[in-house]
Amino acid sequence: DAKTTQPTSMDCAEGRAANLPCNHSTISGNEYVYWYRQIHSQGPQYIIHGLKNNETNEMASLIITEDRKSSTLILPHATLRDTAVYYCIVRVGYSGAGSYQLTFGKGTKLSVIP
Amino acid sequence: AAGVIQSPRHLIKEKRETATLKCYPIPRHDTVYWYQQGPGQDPQFLISFYEKMQSDKGSIPDRFSAQQFSDYHSELNMSSLELGDSALYFCASRGGSSYNEQFFGPGTRLTVL
């Protein structure tokens, strides 16, 4: 799986958009970008994933650059409950039987400030 | 909606004792994962099962073993416990219509004294 690089920490004012970057310059053509977050000591939570098109769901938006070497997770209106460690994970997508385990890197600790 | 259930939520053991952690995946999920998260660390993959067969192994010590049963629940057995085994142990499941997502349980906090 491709290696990712994320900032160690970021702050965001409550109600503002949080933009979390991720570099994955060695990503392969069949690898997806996944985002998970972990609120203090809870189990990690899936947020969103994408291959090359921008994606949006009820939690966030994912913007992937055209060369796919980097991406940005956007939380449009951050709340205090969004304070968490955010993990950008690159791996092959599901294609049948197999493990598809997640390899967690260091992640970005996002602090949402009142 | 049903979530992943883990038991016990907290466990305290002495060195060299054994521990068994249990995981009940979301109904109709066919894949179970175990992850270990030490203090201040990121989650690390231990082992996974697909349709009751071991599908992959990560950094799981030889003192640990796991299996998935016919009802799809899984157990992680840990023997000769060491202080360094103190950690949060997460189980996750995947399958059904949400096959791209892993759904994590609340974790079991193991403390080895």
mmCIF file with all atom_site columns, C-alpha atoms in Angstrom:
data_model
loop_
_atom_site.group_PDB
_atom_site.id
_atom_site.type_symbol
_atom_site.label_atom_id
_atom_site.label_alt_id
_atom_site.label_comp_id
_atom_site.label_asym_id
_atom_site.label_entity_id
_atom_site.label_seq_id
_atom_site.pdbx_PDB_ins_code
_atom_site.Cartn_x
_atom_site.Cartn_y
_atom_site.Cartn_z
_atom_site.occupancy
_atom_site.B_iso_or_equiv
_atom_site.pdbx_formal_charge
_atom_site.auth_seq_id
_atom_site.auth_comp_id
_atom_site.auth_asym_id
_atom_site.auth_atom_id
_atom_site.pdbx_PDB_model_num
ATOM 1   C CA . ASP A 1 1   ? 0.000   0.000   0.000   1.00 0.00 ? 1   ASP A CA 1
ATOM 2   C CA . ALA A 1 2   ? 1.194   3.534   -0.810  1.00 0.00 ? 2   ALA A CA 1
ATOM 3   C CA . LYS A 1 3   ? 2.707   5.626   1.967   1.00 0.00 ? 3   LYS A CA 1
ATOM 4   C CA . THR A 1 4   ? 0.891   8.786   3.042   1.00 0.00 ? 4   THR A CA 1
ATOM 5   C CA . THR A 1 5   ? 2.084   12.002  4.660   1.00 0.00 ? 5   THR A CA 1
ATOM 6   C CA . GLN A 1 6   ? -0.158  14.188  6.795   1.00 0.00 ? 6   GLN A CA 1
ATOM 7   C CA . PRO A 1 7   ? 0.463   17.192  9.045   1.00 0.00 ? 7   PRO A CA 1
ATOM 8   C CA . THR A 1 8   ? 0.824   16.219  12.673  1.00 0.00 ? 8   THR A CA 1
ATOM 9   C CA . SER A 1 9   ? -1.789  18.643  13.930  1.00 0.00 ? 9   SER A CA 1
ATOM 10  C CA . MET A 1 10  ? -4.197  21.359  12.831  1.00 0.00 ? 10  MET A CA 1
ATOM 11  C CA . ASP A 1 11  ? -6.583  23.768  14.500  1.00 0.00 ? 11  ASP A CA 1
ATOM 12  C CA . CYS A 1 12  ? -9.922  24.886  13.132  1.00 0.00 ? 12  CYS A CA 1
ATOM 13  C CA . ALA A 1 13  ? -12.443 27.396  14.471  1.00 0.00 ? 13  ALA A CA 1
ATOM 14  C CA . GLU A 1 14  ? -15.861 25.981  15.228  1.00 0.00 ? 14  GLU A CA 1
ATOM 15  C CA . GLY A 1 15  ? -18.268 26.542  12.338  1.00 0.00 ? 15  GLY A CA 1
ATOM 16  C CA . ARG A 1 16  ? -15.503 26.983  9.801   1.00 0.00 ? 16  ARG A CA 1
ATOM 17  C CA . ALA A 1 17  ? -14.424 24.485  7.166   1.00 0.00 ? 17  ALA A CA 1
ATOM 18  C CA . ALA A 1 18  ? -11.623 22.135  8.143   1.00 0.00 ? 18  ALA A CA 1
ATOM 19  C CA . ASN A 1 19  ? -9.317  21.217  5.266   1.00 0.00 ? 19  ASN A CA 1
ATOM 20  C CA . LEU A 1 20  ? -7.057  18.265  5.990   1.00 0.00 ? 20  LEU A CA 1
ATOM 21  C CA . PRO A 1 21  ? -4.356  17.550  3.393   1.00 0.00 ? 21  PRO A CA 1
ATOM 22  C CA . CYS A 1 22  ? -2.731  14.229  2.566   1.00 0.00 ? 22  CYS A CA 1
ATOM 23  C CA . ASN A 1 23  ? 0.165   13.492  0.246   1.00 0.00 ? 23  ASN A CA 1
ATOM 24  C CA . HIS A 1 24  ? 0.349   10.097  -1.443  1.00 0.00 ? 24  HIS A CA 1
ATOM 25  C CA . SER A 1 25  ? 2.790   10.625  -4.294  1.00 0.00 ? 25  SER A CA 1
ATOM 26  C CA . THR A 1 26  ? 3.442   6.891   -4.836  1.00 0.00 ? 26  THR A CA 1
ATOM 27  C CA . ILE A 1 27  ? -0.198  5.919   -5.201  1.00 0.00 ? 27  ILE A CA 1
ATOM 28  C CA . SER A 1 28  ? -0.893  3.246   -7.800  1.00 0.00 ? 28  SER A CA 1
ATOM 29  C CA . GLY A 1 29  ? -3.651  3.308   -10.373 1.00 0.00 ? 29  GLY A CA 1
ATOM 30  C CA . ASN A 1 30  ? -5.780  0.755   -8.547  1.00 0.00 ? 30  ASN A CA 1
ATOM 31  C CA . GLU A 1 31  ? -5.412  2.298   -5.098  1.00 0.00 ? 31  GLU A CA 1
ATOM 32  C CA . TYR A 1 32  ? -8.129  4.270   -3.394  1.00 0.00 ? 32  TYR A CA 1
ATOM 33  C CA . VAL A 1 33  ? -7.839  7.055   -0.821  1.00 0.00 ? 33  VAL A CA 1
ATOM 34  C CA . TYR A 1 34  ? -9.705  6.294   2.397   1.00 0.00 ? 34  TYR A CA 1
ATOM 35  C CA . TRP A 1 35  ? -10.272 8.575   5.350   1.00 0.00 ? 35  TRP A CA 1
ATOM 36  C CA . TYR A 1 36  ? -11.012 7.391   8.856   1.00 0.00 ? 36  TYR A CA 1
ATOM 37  C CA . ARG A 1 37  ? -11.065 9.300   12.113  1.00 0.00 ? 37  ARG A CA 1
ATOM 38  C CA . GLN A 1 38  ? -10.632 8.317   15.720  1.00 0.00 ? 38  GLN A CA 1
ATOM 39  C CA . ILE A 1 39  ? -12.257 10.326  18.454  1.00 0.00 ? 39  ILE A CA 1
ATOM 40  C CA . HIS A 1 40  ? -10.333 9.911   21.677  1.00 0.00 ? 40  HIS A CA 1
ATOM 41  C CA . SER A 1 41  ? -9.934  6.171   22.441  1.00 0.00 ? 41  SER A CA 1
ATOM 42  C CA . GLN A 1 42  ? -13.033 5.228   20.458  1.00 0.00 ? 42  GLN A CA 1
ATOM 43  C CA . GLY A 1 43  ? -12.940 2.822   17.554  1.00 0.00 ? 43  GLY A CA 1
ATOM 44  C CA . PRO A 1 44  ? -11.916 4.425   14.267  1.00 0.00 ? 44  PRO A CA 1
ATOM 45  C CA . GLN A 1 45  ? -14.800 5.603   12.098  1.00 0.00 ? 45  GLN A CA 1
ATOM 46  C CA . TYR A 1 46  ? -14.998 5.505   8.322   1.00 0.00 ? 46  TYR A CA 1
ATOM 47  C CA . ILE A 1 47  ? -15.549 8.905   6.706   1.00 0.00 ? 47  ILE A CA 1
ATOM 48  C CA . ILE A 1 48  ? -15.204 8.684   2.940   1.00 0.00 ? 48  ILE A CA 1
ATOM 49  C CA . HIS A 1 49  ? -13.168 7.168   0.149   1.00 0.00 ? 49  HIS A CA 1
ATOM 50  C CA . GLY A 1 50  ? -12.443 7.861   -3.509  1.00 0.00 ? 50  GLY A CA 1
ATOM 51  C CA . LEU A 1 51  ? -10.425 6.772   -6.538  1.00 0.00 ? 51  LEU A CA 1
ATOM 52  C CA . LYS A 1 52  ? -10.017 9.841   -8.733  1.00 0.00 ? 52  LYS A CA 1
ATOM 53  C CA . ASN A 1 53  ? -13.260 11.775  -8.748  1.00 0.00 ? 53  ASN A CA 1
ATOM 54  C CA . ASN A 1 54  ? -14.225 14.130  -5.975  1.00 0.00 ? 54  ASN A CA 1
ATOM 55  C CA . GLU A 1 55  ? -16.633 12.563  -3.518  1.00 0.00 ? 55  GLU A CA 1
ATOM 56  C CA . THR A 1 56  ? -19.138 13.968  -1.050  1.00 0.00 ? 56  THR A CA 1
ATOM 57  C CA . ASN A 1 57  ? -21.287 12.382  1.601   1.00 0.00 ? 57  ASN A CA 1
ATOM 58  C CA . GLU A 1 58  ? -23.149 13.555  4.664   1.00 0.00 ? 58  GLU A CA 1
ATOM 59  C CA . MET A 1 59  ? -19.947 13.803  6.689   1.00 0.00 ? 59  MET A CA 1
ATOM 60  C CA . ALA A 1 60  ? -17.361 15.302  4.370   1.00 0.00 ? 60  ALA A CA 1
ATOM 61  C CA . SER A 1 61  ? -16.010 15.972  0.905   1.00 0.00 ? 61  SER A CA 1
ATOM 62  C CA . LEU A 1 62  ? -12.905 14.442  -0.613  1.00 0.00 ? 62  LEU A CA 1
ATOM 63  C CA . ILE A 1 63  ? -10.963 16.358  -3.233  1.00 0.00 ? 63  ILE A CA 1
ATOM 64  C CA . ILE A 1 64  ? -8.340  14.355  -5.145  1.00 0.00 ? 64  ILE A CA 1
ATOM 65  C CA . THR A 1 65  ? -5.875  16.150  -7.418  1.00 0.00 ? 65  THR A CA 1
ATOM 66  C CA . GLU A 1 66  ? -5.836  15.260  -11.074 1.00 0.00 ? 66  GLU A CA 1
ATOM 67  C CA . ASP A 1 67  ? -2.471  13.481  -10.770 1.00 0.00 ? 67  ASP A CA 1
ATOM 68  C CA . ARG A 1 68  ? -3.820  11.685  -7.672  1.00 0.00 ? 68  ARG A CA 1
ATOM 69  C CA . LYS A 1 69  ? -0.679  12.459  -5.704  1.00 0.00 ? 69  LYS A CA 1
ATOM 70  C CA . SER A 1 70  ? -2.530  14.365  -3.006  1.00 0.00 ? 70  SER A CA 1
ATOM 71  C CA . SER A 1 71  ? -5.990  14.837  -1.589  1.00 0.00 ? 71  SER A CA 1
ATOM 72  C CA . THR A 1 72  ? -7.889  17.023  0.856   1.00 0.00 ? 72  THR A CA 1
ATOM 73  C CA . LEU A 1 73  ? -10.622 16.023  3.253   1.00 0.00 ? 73  LEU A CA 1
ATOM 74  C CA . ILE A 1 74  ? -13.066 18.852  3.881   1.00 0.00 ? 74  ILE A CA 1
ATOM 75  C CA . LEU A 1 75  ? -15.366 19.046  6.876   1.00 0.00 ? 75  LEU A CA 1
ATOM 76  C CA . PRO A 1 76  ? -17.633 21.904  5.773   1.00 0.00 ? 76  PRO A CA 1
ATOM 77  C CA . HIS A 1 77  ? -18.756 23.166  9.175   1.00 0.00 ? 77  HIS A CA 1
ATOM 78  C CA . ALA A 1 78  ? -16.522 21.821  11.906  1.00 0.00 ? 78  ALA A CA 1
ATOM 79  C CA . THR A 1 79  ? -18.021 21.270  15.353  1.00 0.00 ? 79  THR A CA 1
ATOM 80  C CA . LEU A 1 80  ? -16.367 20.460  18.656  1.00 0.00 ? 80  LEU A CA 1
ATOM 81  C CA . ARG A 1 81  ? -17.358 16.818  18.132  1.00 0.00 ? 81  ARG A CA 1
ATOM 82  C CA . ASP A 1 82  ? -15.114 16.706  15.059  1.00 0.00 ? 82  ASP A CA 1
ATOM 83  C CA . THR A 1 83  ? -12.029 16.971  17.278  1.00 0.00 ? 83  THR A CA 1
ATOM 84  C CA . ALA A 1 84  ? -10.215 13.726  16.479  1.00 0.00 ? 84  ALA A CA 1
ATOM 85  C CA . VAL A 1 85  ? -7.221  12.138  14.778  1.00 0.00 ? 85  VAL A CA 1
ATOM 86  C CA . TYR A 1 86  ? -7.850  11.889  11.052  1.00 0.00 ? 86  TYR A CA 1
ATOM 87  C CA . TYR A 1 87  ? -6.142  9.122   9.092   1.00 0.00 ? 87  TYR A CA 1
ATOM 88  C CA . CYS A 1 88  ? -5.563  9.151   5.348   1.00 0.00 ? 88  CYS A CA 1
ATOM 89  C CA . ILE A 1 89  ? -5.057  5.581   4.123   1.00 0.00 ? 89  ILE A CA 1
ATOM 90  C CA . VAL A 1 90  ? -4.255  4.479   0.603   1.00 0.00 ? 90  VAL A CA 1
ATOM 91  C CA . ARG A 1 91  ? -4.987  0.927   -0.416  1.00 0.00 ? 91  ARG A CA 1
ATOM 92  C CA . VAL A 1 92  ? -6.433  -1.185  -3.183  1.00 0.00 ? 92  VAL A CA 1
ATOM 93  C CA . GLY A 1 93  ? -10.180 -1.236  -3.408  1.00 0.00 ? 93  GLY A CA 1
ATOM 94  C CA . TYR A 1 94  ? -12.357 -4.193  -2.719  1.00 0.00 ? 94  TYR A CA 1
ATOM 95  C CA . SER A 1 95  ? -12.432 -6.705  -5.555  1.00 0.00 ? 95  SER A CA 1
ATOM 96  C CA . GLY A 1 96  ? -13.602 -9.922  -3.938  1.00 0.00 ? 96  GLY A CA 1
ATOM 97  C CA . ALA A 1 97  ? -12.495 -12.212 -1.167  1.00 0.00 ? 97  ALA A CA 1
ATOM 98  C CA . GLY A 1 98  ? -9.543  -11.021 0.816   1.00 0.00 ? 98  GLY A CA 1
ATOM 99  C CA . SER A 1 99  ? -8.479  -9.192  3.908   1.00 0.00 ? 99  SER A CA 1
ATOM 100 C CA . TYR A 1 100 ? -8.126  -5.553  2.877   1.00 0.00 ? 100 TYR A CA 1
ATOM 101 C CA . GLN A 1 101 ? -6.831  -4.582  6.289   1.00 0.00 ? 101 GLN A CA 1
ATOM 102 C CA . LEU A 1 102 ? -6.069  -0.946  7.070   1.00 0.00 ? 102 LEU A CA 1
ATOM 103 C CA . THR A 1 103 ? -2.560  0.362   7.661   1.00 0.00 ? 103 THR A CA 1
ATOM 104 C CA . PHE A 1 104 ? -2.798  3.408   9.911   1.00 0.00 ? 104 PHE A CA 1
ATOM 105 C CA . GLY A 1 105 ? -0.071  6.041   9.677   1.00 0.00 ? 105 GLY A CA 1
ATOM 106 C CA . LYS A 1 106 ? 0.458   8.929   12.049  1.00 0.00 ? 106 LYS A CA 1
ATOM 107 C CA . GLY A 1 107 ? -2.655  10.905  11.118  1.00 0.00 ? 107 GLY A CA 1
ATOM 108 C CA . THR A 1 108 ? -3.552  14.532  11.766  1.00 0.00 ? 108 THR A CA 1
ATOM 109 C CA . LYS A 1 109 ? -4.819  15.584  15.159  1.00 0.00 ? 109 LYS A CA 1
ATOM 110 C CA . LEU A 1 110 ? -7.558  18.112  14.421  1.00 0.00 ? 110 LEU A CA 1
ATOM 111 C CA . SER A 1 111 ? -8.576  20.389  17.256  1.00 0.00 ? 111 SER A CA 1
ATOM 112 C CA . VAL A 1 112 ? -11.788 22.341  16.757  1.00 0.00 ? 112 VAL A CA 1
ATOM 113 C CA . ILE A 1 113 ? -11.678 25.479  18.862  1.00 0.00 ? 113 ILE A CA 1
ATOM 114 C CA . PRO A 1 114 ? -14.786 27.269  20.186  1.00 0.00 ? 114 PRO A CA 1
ATOM 115 C CA . ALA B 2 1   ? -28.430 -0.067  13.412  1.00 0.00 ? 1   ALA B CA 1
ATOM 116 C CA . ALA B 2 2   ? -26.480 -2.974  14.856  1.00 0.00 ? 2   ALA B CA 1
ATOM 117 C CA . GLY B 2 3   ? -22.834 -2.301  15.600  1.00 0.00 ? 3   GLY B CA 1
ATOM 118 C CA . VAL B 2 4   ? -19.787 -4.377  16.368  1.00 0.00 ? 4   VAL B CA 1
ATOM 119 C CA . ILE B 2 5   ? -19.873 -5.677  19.923  1.00 0.00 ? 5   ILE B CA 1
ATOM 120 C CA . GLN B 2 6   ? -16.755 -6.374  21.933  1.00 0.00 ? 6   GLN B CA 1
ATOM 121 C CA . SER B 2 7   ? -16.465 -7.950  25.339  1.00 0.00 ? 7   SER B CA 1
ATOM 122 C CA . PRO B 2 8   ? -15.262 -7.362  27.874  1.00 0.00 ? 8   PRO B CA 1
ATOM 123 C CA . ARG B 2 9   ? -14.805 -3.605  27.602  1.00 0.00 ? 9   ARG B CA 1
ATOM 124 C CA . HIS B 2 10  ? -12.129 -3.570  30.285  1.00 0.00 ? 10  HIS B CA 1
ATOM 125 C CA . LEU B 2 11  ? -9.852  -6.338  31.462  1.00 0.00 ? 11  LEU B CA 1
ATOM 126 C CA . ILE B 2 12  ? -7.106  -6.385  34.048  1.00 0.00 ? 12  ILE B CA 1
ATOM 127 C CA . LYS B 2 13  ? -4.648  -9.276  34.130  1.00 0.00 ? 13  LYS B CA 1
ATOM 128 C CA . GLU B 2 14  ? -1.377  -10.132 35.784  1.00 0.00 ? 14  GLU B CA 1
ATOM 129 C CA . LYS B 2 15  ? 1.807   -10.905 33.873  1.00 0.00 ? 15  LYS B CA 1
ATOM 130 C CA . ARG B 2 16  ? 1.944   -14.444 32.490  1.00 0.00 ? 16  ARG B CA 1
ATOM 131 C CA . GLU B 2 17  ? -1.829  -14.851 32.697  1.00 0.00 ? 17  GLU B CA 1
ATOM 132 C CA . THR B 2 18  ? -4.096  -15.501 29.720  1.00 0.00 ? 18  THR B CA 1
ATOM 133 C CA . ALA B 2 19  ? -6.902  -13.386 28.301  1.00 0.00 ? 19  ALA B CA 1
ATOM 134 C CA . THR B 2 20  ? -9.689  -13.949 25.795  1.00 0.00 ? 20  THR B CA 1
ATOM 135 C CA . LEU B 2 21  ? -11.299 -11.086 23.957  1.00 0.00 ? 21  LEU B CA 1
ATOM 136 C CA . LYS B 2 22  ? -14.539 -11.554 22.063  1.00 0.00 ? 22  LYS B CA 1
ATOM 137 C CA . CYS B 2 23  ? -15.943 -9.806  19.023  1.00 0.00 ? 23  CYS B CA 1
ATOM 138 C CA . TYR B 2 24  ? -19.429 -10.026 17.546  1.00 0.00 ? 24  TYR B CA 1
ATOM 139 C CA . PRO B 2 25  ? -19.488 -8.535  14.044  1.00 0.00 ? 25  PRO B CA 1
ATOM 140 C CA . ILE B 2 26  ? -22.364 -6.756  12.397  1.00 0.00 ? 26  ILE B CA 1
ATOM 141 C CA . PRO B 2 27  ? -24.874 -9.342  11.072  1.00 0.00 ? 27  PRO B CA 1
ATOM 142 C CA . ARG B 2 28  ? -24.091 -10.552 7.541   1.00 0.00 ? 28  ARG B CA 1
ATOM 143 C CA . HIS B 2 29  ? -20.535 -9.216  7.663   1.00 0.00 ? 29  HIS B CA 1
ATOM 144 C CA . ASP B 2 30  ? -18.146 -11.926 6.519   1.00 0.00 ? 30  ASP B CA 1
ATOM 145 C CA . THR B 2 31  ? -14.787 -10.389 7.460   1.00 0.00 ? 31  THR B CA 1
ATOM 146 C CA . VAL B 2 32  ? -13.427 -9.672  10.936  1.00 0.00 ? 32  VAL B CA 1
ATOM 147 C CA . TYR B 2 33  ? -10.264 -7.765  11.811  1.00 0.00 ? 33  TYR B CA 1
ATOM 148 C CA . TRP B 2 34  ? -8.324  -7.340  15.023  1.00 0.00 ? 34  TRP B CA 1
ATOM 149 C CA . TYR B 2 35  ? -6.208  -4.257  15.706  1.00 0.00 ? 35  TYR B CA 1
ATOM 150 C CA . GLN B 2 36  ? -4.012  -3.344  18.656  1.00 0.00 ? 36  GLN B CA 1
ATOM 151 C CA . GLN B 2 37  ? -3.450  0.251   19.787  1.00 0.00 ? 37  GLN B CA 1
ATOM 152 C CA . GLY B 2 38  ? -0.793  0.833   22.420  1.00 0.00 ? 38  GLY B CA 1
ATOM 153 C CA . PRO B 2 39  ? -0.715  4.010   24.548  1.00 0.00 ? 39  PRO B CA 1
ATOM 154 C CA . GLY B 2 40  ? -0.055  7.001   22.303  1.00 0.00 ? 40  GLY B CA 1
ATOM 155 C CA . GLN B 2 41  ? 0.231   4.750   19.266  1.00 0.00 ? 41  GLN B CA 1
ATOM 156 C CA . ASP B 2 42  ? -1.795  4.300   16.106  1.00 0.00 ? 42  ASP B CA 1
ATOM 157 C CA . PRO B 2 43  ? -3.857  1.152   15.548  1.00 0.00 ? 43  PRO B CA 1
ATOM 158 C CA . GLN B 2 44  ? -1.834  -1.783  14.217  1.00 0.00 ? 44  GLN B CA 1
ATOM 159 C CA . PHE B 2 45  ? -3.345  -4.681  12.307  1.00 0.00 ? 45  PHE B CA 1
ATOM 160 C CA . LEU B 2 46  ? -3.045  -8.061  14.003  1.00 0.00 ? 46  LEU B CA 1
ATOM 161 C CA . ILE B 2 47  ? -5.076  -10.627 12.084  1.00 0.00 ? 47  ILE B CA 1
ATOM 162 C CA . SER B 2 48  ? -8.168  -11.030 9.947   1.00 0.00 ? 48  SER B CA 1
ATOM 163 C CA . PHE B 2 49  ? -10.695 -13.696 9.017   1.00 0.00 ? 49  PHE B CA 1
ATOM 164 C CA . TYR B 2 50  ? -12.850 -14.057 5.932   1.00 0.00 ? 50  TYR B CA 1
ATOM 165 C CA . GLU B 2 51  ? -15.681 -16.578 6.031   1.00 0.00 ? 51  GLU B CA 1
ATOM 166 C CA . LYS B 2 52  ? -14.219 -18.201 9.136   1.00 0.00 ? 52  LYS B CA 1
ATOM 167 C CA . MET B 2 53  ? -10.799 -18.737 7.582   1.00 0.00 ? 53  MET B CA 1
ATOM 168 C CA . GLN B 2 54  ? -7.726  -16.717 8.489   1.00 0.00 ? 54  GLN B CA 1
ATOM 169 C CA . SER B 2 55  ? -7.119  -14.341 5.602   1.00 0.00 ? 55  SER B CA 1
ATOM 170 C CA . ASP B 2 56  ? -4.088  -12.312 6.698   1.00 0.00 ? 56  ASP B CA 1
ATOM 171 C CA . LYS B 2 57  ? -1.695  -11.819 9.565   1.00 0.00 ? 57  LYS B CA 1
ATOM 172 C CA . GLY B 2 58  ? 0.005   -8.655  10.674  1.00 0.00 ? 58  GLY B CA 1
ATOM 173 C CA . SER B 2 59  ? 2.206   -8.000  13.659  1.00 0.00 ? 59  SER B CA 1
ATOM 174 C CA . ILE B 2 60  ? 0.556   -10.573 15.895  1.00 0.00 ? 60  ILE B CA 1
ATOM 175 C CA . PRO B 2 61  ? 2.840   -12.179 18.491  1.00 0.00 ? 61  PRO B CA 1
ATOM 176 C CA . ASP B 2 62  ? 3.129   -15.962 18.522  1.00 0.00 ? 62  ASP B CA 1
ATOM 177 C CA . ARG B 2 63  ? 1.624   -15.873 22.037  1.00 0.00 ? 63  ARG B CA 1
ATOM 178 C CA . PHE B 2 64  ? -1.631  -14.682 20.488  1.00 0.00 ? 64  PHE B CA 1
ATOM 179 C CA . SER B 2 65  ? -4.079  -16.754 18.507  1.00 0.00 ? 65  SER B CA 1
ATOM 180 C CA . ALA B 2 66  ? -7.486  -16.067 17.105  1.00 0.00 ? 66  ALA B CA 1
ATOM 181 C CA . GLN B 2 67  ? -10.335 -17.790 15.359  1.00 0.00 ? 67  GLN B CA 1
ATOM 182 C CA . GLN B 2 68  ? -13.701 -17.086 13.843  1.00 0.00 ? 68  GLN B CA 1
ATOM 183 C CA . PHE B 2 69  ? -16.570 -19.367 14.729  1.00 0.00 ? 69  PHE B CA 1
ATOM 184 C CA . SER B 2 70  ? -19.511 -20.709 12.745  1.00 0.00 ? 70  SER B CA 1
ATOM 185 C CA . ASP B 2 71  ? -21.708 -17.838 13.956  1.00 0.00 ? 71  ASP B CA 1
ATOM 186 C CA . TYR B 2 72  ? -18.999 -15.409 12.704  1.00 0.00 ? 72  TYR B CA 1
ATOM 187 C CA . HIS B 2 73  ? -18.021 -14.173 16.125  1.00 0.00 ? 73  HIS B CA 1
ATOM 188 C CA . SER B 2 74  ? -14.294 -14.080 16.739  1.00 0.00 ? 74  SER B CA 1
ATOM 189 C CA . GLU B 2 75  ? -12.070 -14.539 19.758  1.00 0.00 ? 75  GLU B CA 1
ATOM 190 C CA . LEU B 2 76  ? -8.547  -13.313 20.339  1.00 0.00 ? 76  LEU B CA 1
ATOM 191 C CA . ASN B 2 77  ? -6.641  -15.493 22.783  1.00 0.00 ? 77  ASN B CA 1
ATOM 192 C CA . MET B 2 78  ? -3.602  -14.023 24.469  1.00 0.00 ? 78  MET B CA 1
ATOM 193 C CA . SER B 2 79  ? -1.256  -16.115 26.586  1.00 0.00 ? 79  SER B CA 1
ATOM 194 C CA . SER B 2 80  ? 1.801   -15.398 28.750  1.00 0.00 ? 80  SER B CA 1
ATOM 195 C CA . LEU B 2 81  ? 0.744   -11.785 28.972  1.00 0.00 ? 81  LEU B CA 1
ATOM 196 C CA . GLU B 2 82  ? 3.454   -9.149  29.147  1.00 0.00 ? 82  GLU B CA 1
ATOM 197 C CA . LEU B 2 83  ? 3.325   -5.565  30.373  1.00 0.00 ? 83  LEU B CA 1
ATOM 198 C CA . GLY B 2 84  ? 3.706   -4.426  26.770  1.00 0.00 ? 84  GLY B CA 1
ATOM 199 C CA . ASP B 2 85  ? 0.444   -6.115  25.832  1.00 0.00 ? 85  ASP B CA 1
ATOM 200 C CA . SER B 2 86  ? -1.440  -3.385  27.688  1.00 0.00 ? 86  SER B CA 1
ATOM 201 C CA . ALA B 2 87  ? -3.405  -1.681  24.932  1.00 0.00 ? 87  ALA B CA 1
ATOM 202 C CA . LEU B 2 88  ? -6.759  -1.070  23.348  1.00 0.00 ? 88  LEU B CA 1
ATOM 203 C CA . TYR B 2 89  ? -7.844  -3.969  21.169  1.00 0.00 ? 89  TYR B CA 1
ATOM 204 C CA . PHE B 2 90  ? -10.298 -3.153  18.431  1.00 0.00 ? 90  PHE B CA 1
ATOM 205 C CA . CYS B 2 91  ? -12.339 -5.534  16.396  1.00 0.00 ? 91  CYS B CA 1
ATOM 206 C CA . ALA B 2 92  ? -13.763 -4.414  13.073  1.00 0.00 ? 92  ALA B CA 1
ATOM 207 C CA . SER B 2 93  ? -16.060 -6.088  10.603  1.00 0.00 ? 93  SER B CA 1
ATOM 208 C CA . ARG B 2 94  ? -16.742 -5.617  6.911   1.00 0.00 ? 94  ARG B CA 1
ATOM 209 C CA . GLY B 2 95  ? -19.225 -7.027  4.450   1.00 0.00 ? 95  GLY B CA 1
ATOM 210 C CA . GLY B 2 96  ? -22.726 -6.802  3.133   1.00 0.00 ? 96  GLY B CA 1
ATOM 211 C CA . SER B 2 97  ? -23.590 -3.724  1.109   1.00 0.00 ? 97  SER B CA 1
ATOM 212 C CA . SER B 2 98  ? -20.935 -1.600  2.877   1.00 0.00 ? 98  SER B CA 1
ATOM 213 C CA . TYR B 2 99  ? -17.987 -3.672  1.735   1.00 0.00 ? 99  TYR B CA 1
ATOM 214 C CA . ASN B 2 100 ? -15.669 -0.659  1.382   1.00 0.00 ? 100 ASN B CA 1
ATOM 215 C CA . GLU B 2 101 ? -15.985 0.313   5.020   1.00 0.00 ? 101 GLU B CA 1
ATOM 216 C CA . GLN B 2 102 ? -14.647 -1.304  8.145   1.00 0.00 ? 102 GLN B CA 1
ATOM 217 C CA . PHE B 2 103 ? -16.919 -0.848  11.126  1.00 0.00 ? 103 PHE B CA 1
ATOM 218 C CA . PHE B 2 104 ? -15.044 -0.753  14.400  1.00 0.00 ? 104 PHE B CA 1
ATOM 219 C CA . GLY B 2 105 ? -16.213 -1.840  17.800  1.00 0.00 ? 105 GLY B CA 1
ATOM 220 C CA . PRO B 2 106 ? -15.694 0.207   20.962  1.00 0.00 ? 106 PRO B CA 1
ATOM 221 C CA . GLY B 2 107 ? -12.587 -1.733  21.887  1.00 0.00 ? 107 GLY B CA 1
ATOM 222 C CA . THR B 2 108 ? -11.384 -3.733  24.866  1.00 0.00 ? 108 THR B CA 1
ATOM 223 C CA . ARG B 2 109 ? -8.908  -1.995  27.147  1.00 0.00 ? 109 ARG B CA 1
ATOM 224 C CA . LEU B 2 110 ? -6.465  -4.584  28.452  1.00 0.00 ? 110 LEU B CA 1
ATOM 225 C CA . THR B 2 111 ? -4.237  -3.671  31.363  1.00 0.00 ? 111 THR B CA 1
ATOM 226 C CA . VAL B 2 112 ? -1.461  -6.070  32.327  1.00 0.00 ? 112 VAL B CA 1
ATOM 227 C CA . LEU B 2 113 ? -0.021  -5.533  35.816  1.00 0.00 ? 113 LEU B CA 1
#
